[in-house]
Amino acid sequence: MVHAQLDPTARQQLAIAAVEAKTRRDVSWQRIADAAGLSVTFVTAAILGQHALPAHAAKAVAELLGLDDDAVMLLQTIPTRGSIGDSVPTDPTIYRFYEILQVYGTTLKALVHEQFGDGIISAINFKLDVKKVADPEGGERAVITLDGKYLPYKPF
């Protein structure tokens, strides 16, 4: 049976324990994702409390991190999503994504609507990828791909 969380506190506490275990065991997010058999972005988001894992993946993650059966069960519950609260983020990395949306959010909206019409980009039927690439001018660049299904609004 599928179960959903009412209060995000349990998943937040599990996220803290999982990240501590990840650090103690010195494993990467990619290694955890490989054990789970799912993408690194999905598994990372799940461990941080934003997705439910399938049973086999929850068991694999718990085994790798040394988490108990309660954690296996909790990793499978549908979470109360949202990790940024109501105020402007203070963490510099998260703030930069907030800043990107503040600067380019209306541009993205205008371009999506011009190209697709009145609708949204799904965060449910969605893929996210993060890659590190060399910058031709020196250093490195982050390439972040947001790949969501377009869902048109329908009159009713």
Coordinates of C-alpha atoms in Angstrom, one line a residue:
M1 CA 0.0 0.0 0.0
V2 CA 1.2 3.5 -0.8
H3 CA 1.5 5.9 2.1
A4 CA 2.1 9.7 2.2
Q5 CA 3.7 11.9 4.7
L6 CA 1.6 14.5 6.5
D7 CA 4.5 16.3 8.3
P8 CA 7.9 16.7 6.7
T9 CA 9.8 16.4 10.0
A10 CA 10.4 12.6 9.8
R11 CA 11.8 12.8 6.3
Q12 CA 14.0 15.8 7.3
Q13 CA 15.4 13.8 10.2
L14 CA 16.0 10.9 7.9
A15 CA 17.8 13.2 5.4
I16 CA 20.1 14.4 8.2
A17 CA 20.9 10.8 9.3
A18 CA 21.4 9.6 5.7
V19 CA 23.8 12.5 4.9
E20 CA 25.7 11.8 8.1
A21 CA 25.9 8.1 7.2
K22 CA 27.0 9.0 3.7
T23 CA 29.8 11.2 5.1
R24 CA 30.9 8.6 7.7
R25 CA 31.0 5.9 5.1
D26 CA 32.7 8.2 2.5
V27 CA 30.4 7.3 -0.4
S28 CA 29.3 9.6 -3.2
W29 CA 25.8 10.3 -4.3
Q30 CA 26.6 8.5 -7.6
R31 CA 27.6 5.3 -5.7
I32 CA 24.3 5.5 -3.7
A33 CA 22.4 6.0 -7.0
D34 CA 24.2 3.1 -8.6
A35 CA 23.2 0.8 -5.7
A36 CA 19.6 2.0 -6.0
G37 CA 19.6 1.5 -9.8
L38 CA 18.2 5.0 -10.4
S39 CA 19.5 8.3 -11.6
V40 CA 21.8 10.3 -9.2
T41 CA 19.5 13.3 -9.2
F42 CA 16.4 11.3 -8.4
V43 CA 18.1 9.3 -5.6
T44 CA 19.7 12.4 -4.1
A45 CA 16.4 14.2 -4.1
A46 CA 14.7 11.2 -2.5
I47 CA 17.3 10.9 0.2
L48 CA 16.9 14.6 0.9
G49 CA 13.2 14.1 1.3
Q50 CA 11.7 15.1 -2.0
H51 CA 10.7 11.8 -3.6
A52 CA 9.6 8.3 -2.6
L53 CA 11.9 5.4 -3.6
P54 CA 10.7 2.1 -4.9
A55 CA 11.1 -0.7 -2.3
H56 CA 14.2 -2.3 -4.0
A57 CA 15.9 1.1 -4.1
A58 CA 15.0 2.0 -0.5
K59 CA 16.5 -1.3 0.7
A60 CA 19.7 -0.8 -1.3
V61 CA 20.2 2.7 -0.1
A62 CA 19.5 1.7 3.5
E63 CA 21.9 -1.2 3.3
L64 CA 24.7 0.9 1.8
L65 CA 24.3 3.6 4.4
G66 CA 23.6 1.3 7.3
L67 CA 20.1 2.6 8.0
D68 CA 17.4 0.6 9.7
D69 CA 14.1 -0.9 8.6
D70 CA 12.2 2.2 9.7
A71 CA 14.3 4.2 7.2
V72 CA 13.6 1.7 4.5
M73 CA 9.9 2.2 5.1
L74 CA 10.2 6.0 5.3
L75 CA 12.2 6.3 2.1
Q76 CA 9.2 4.7 0.4
T77 CA 6.6 7.2 1.6
I78 CA 5.4 10.0 -0.5
P79 CA 6.9 13.1 1.0
T80 CA 5.6 16.6 1.7
R81 CA 7.7 18.3 -1.0
G82 CA 9.4 21.6 -0.9
S83 CA 12.8 22.3 0.6
I84 CA 13.2 26.1 0.5
G85 CA 10.7 27.6 2.9
D86 CA 9.1 31.0 2.5
S87 CA 12.0 33.3 2.8
V88 CA 14.9 34.1 0.4
P89 CA 17.4 31.3 0.6
T90 CA 20.7 32.2 2.4
D91 CA 22.9 29.3 1.2
P92 CA 24.9 30.9 -1.7
T93 CA 24.4 27.9 -4.1
I94 CA 20.6 27.7 -3.5
Y95 CA 20.4 31.5 -3.6
R96 CA 22.0 31.6 -7.1
F97 CA 19.2 29.3 -8.4
Y98 CA 16.7 31.6 -6.8
E99 CA 18.5 34.6 -8.4
I100 CA 18.5 32.9 -11.8
L101 CA 14.7 32.5 -11.5
Q102 CA 14.3 36.1 -10.3
V103 CA 16.2 37.3 -13.4
Y104 CA 15.2 34.8 -16.0
G105 CA 11.9 33.4 -14.7
T106 CA 9.7 35.7 -16.7
T107 CA 11.9 35.2 -19.8
L108 CA 11.5 31.4 -19.4
K109 CA 7.8 31.8 -19.0
A110 CA 7.5 34.1 -22.1
L111 CA 9.6 31.7 -24.3
V112 CA 7.7 28.6 -23.1
H113 CA 4.3 30.1 -23.8
E114 CA 5.4 31.5 -27.2
Q115 CA 6.7 28.1 -28.3
F116 CA 4.2 25.8 -26.6
G117 CA 1.1 27.9 -25.7
D118 CA -0.6 28.2 -22.4
G119 CA 0.6 25.4 -20.1
I120 CA 3.4 24.4 -17.7
I121 CA 6.6 22.3 -17.7
S122 CA 6.0 19.3 -15.5
A123 CA 8.1 18.7 -12.4
I124 CA 6.5 15.3 -12.2
N125 CA 7.4 14.0 -15.6
F126 CA 10.8 15.5 -15.3
K127 CA 14.5 14.8 -15.7
L128 CA 17.4 16.8 -14.2
D129 CA 21.1 16.4 -15.1
V130 CA 24.1 18.2 -13.8
K131 CA 27.5 18.0 -15.6
K132 CA 30.8 19.6 -15.1
V133 CA 32.5 20.7 -18.4
A134 CA 35.7 22.5 -19.2
D135 CA 35.3 26.2 -19.9
P136 CA 37.2 27.2 -23.1
E137 CA 38.2 30.4 -21.3
G138 CA 39.7 28.4 -18.4
G139 CA 38.1 26.8 -15.3
E140 CA 34.9 24.8 -15.3
R141 CA 31.3 25.4 -16.1
A142 CA 28.1 23.8 -14.7
V143 CA 25.7 22.5 -17.3
I144 CA 22.3 22.0 -15.8
T145 CA 19.6 20.4 -17.9
L146 CA 15.9 20.7 -16.9
D147 CA 13.9 18.3 -19.0
G148 CA 10.1 18.4 -18.3
K149 CA 7.1 17.3 -20.2
Y150 CA 4.9 20.2 -21.4
L151 CA 1.4 20.0 -20.1
P152 CA -1.1 22.4 -21.8
Y153 CA -4.0 23.9 -19.9
K154 CA -7.3 22.6 -21.2
P155 CA -10.6 24.5 -21.2
F156 CA -13.4 22.6 -19.4

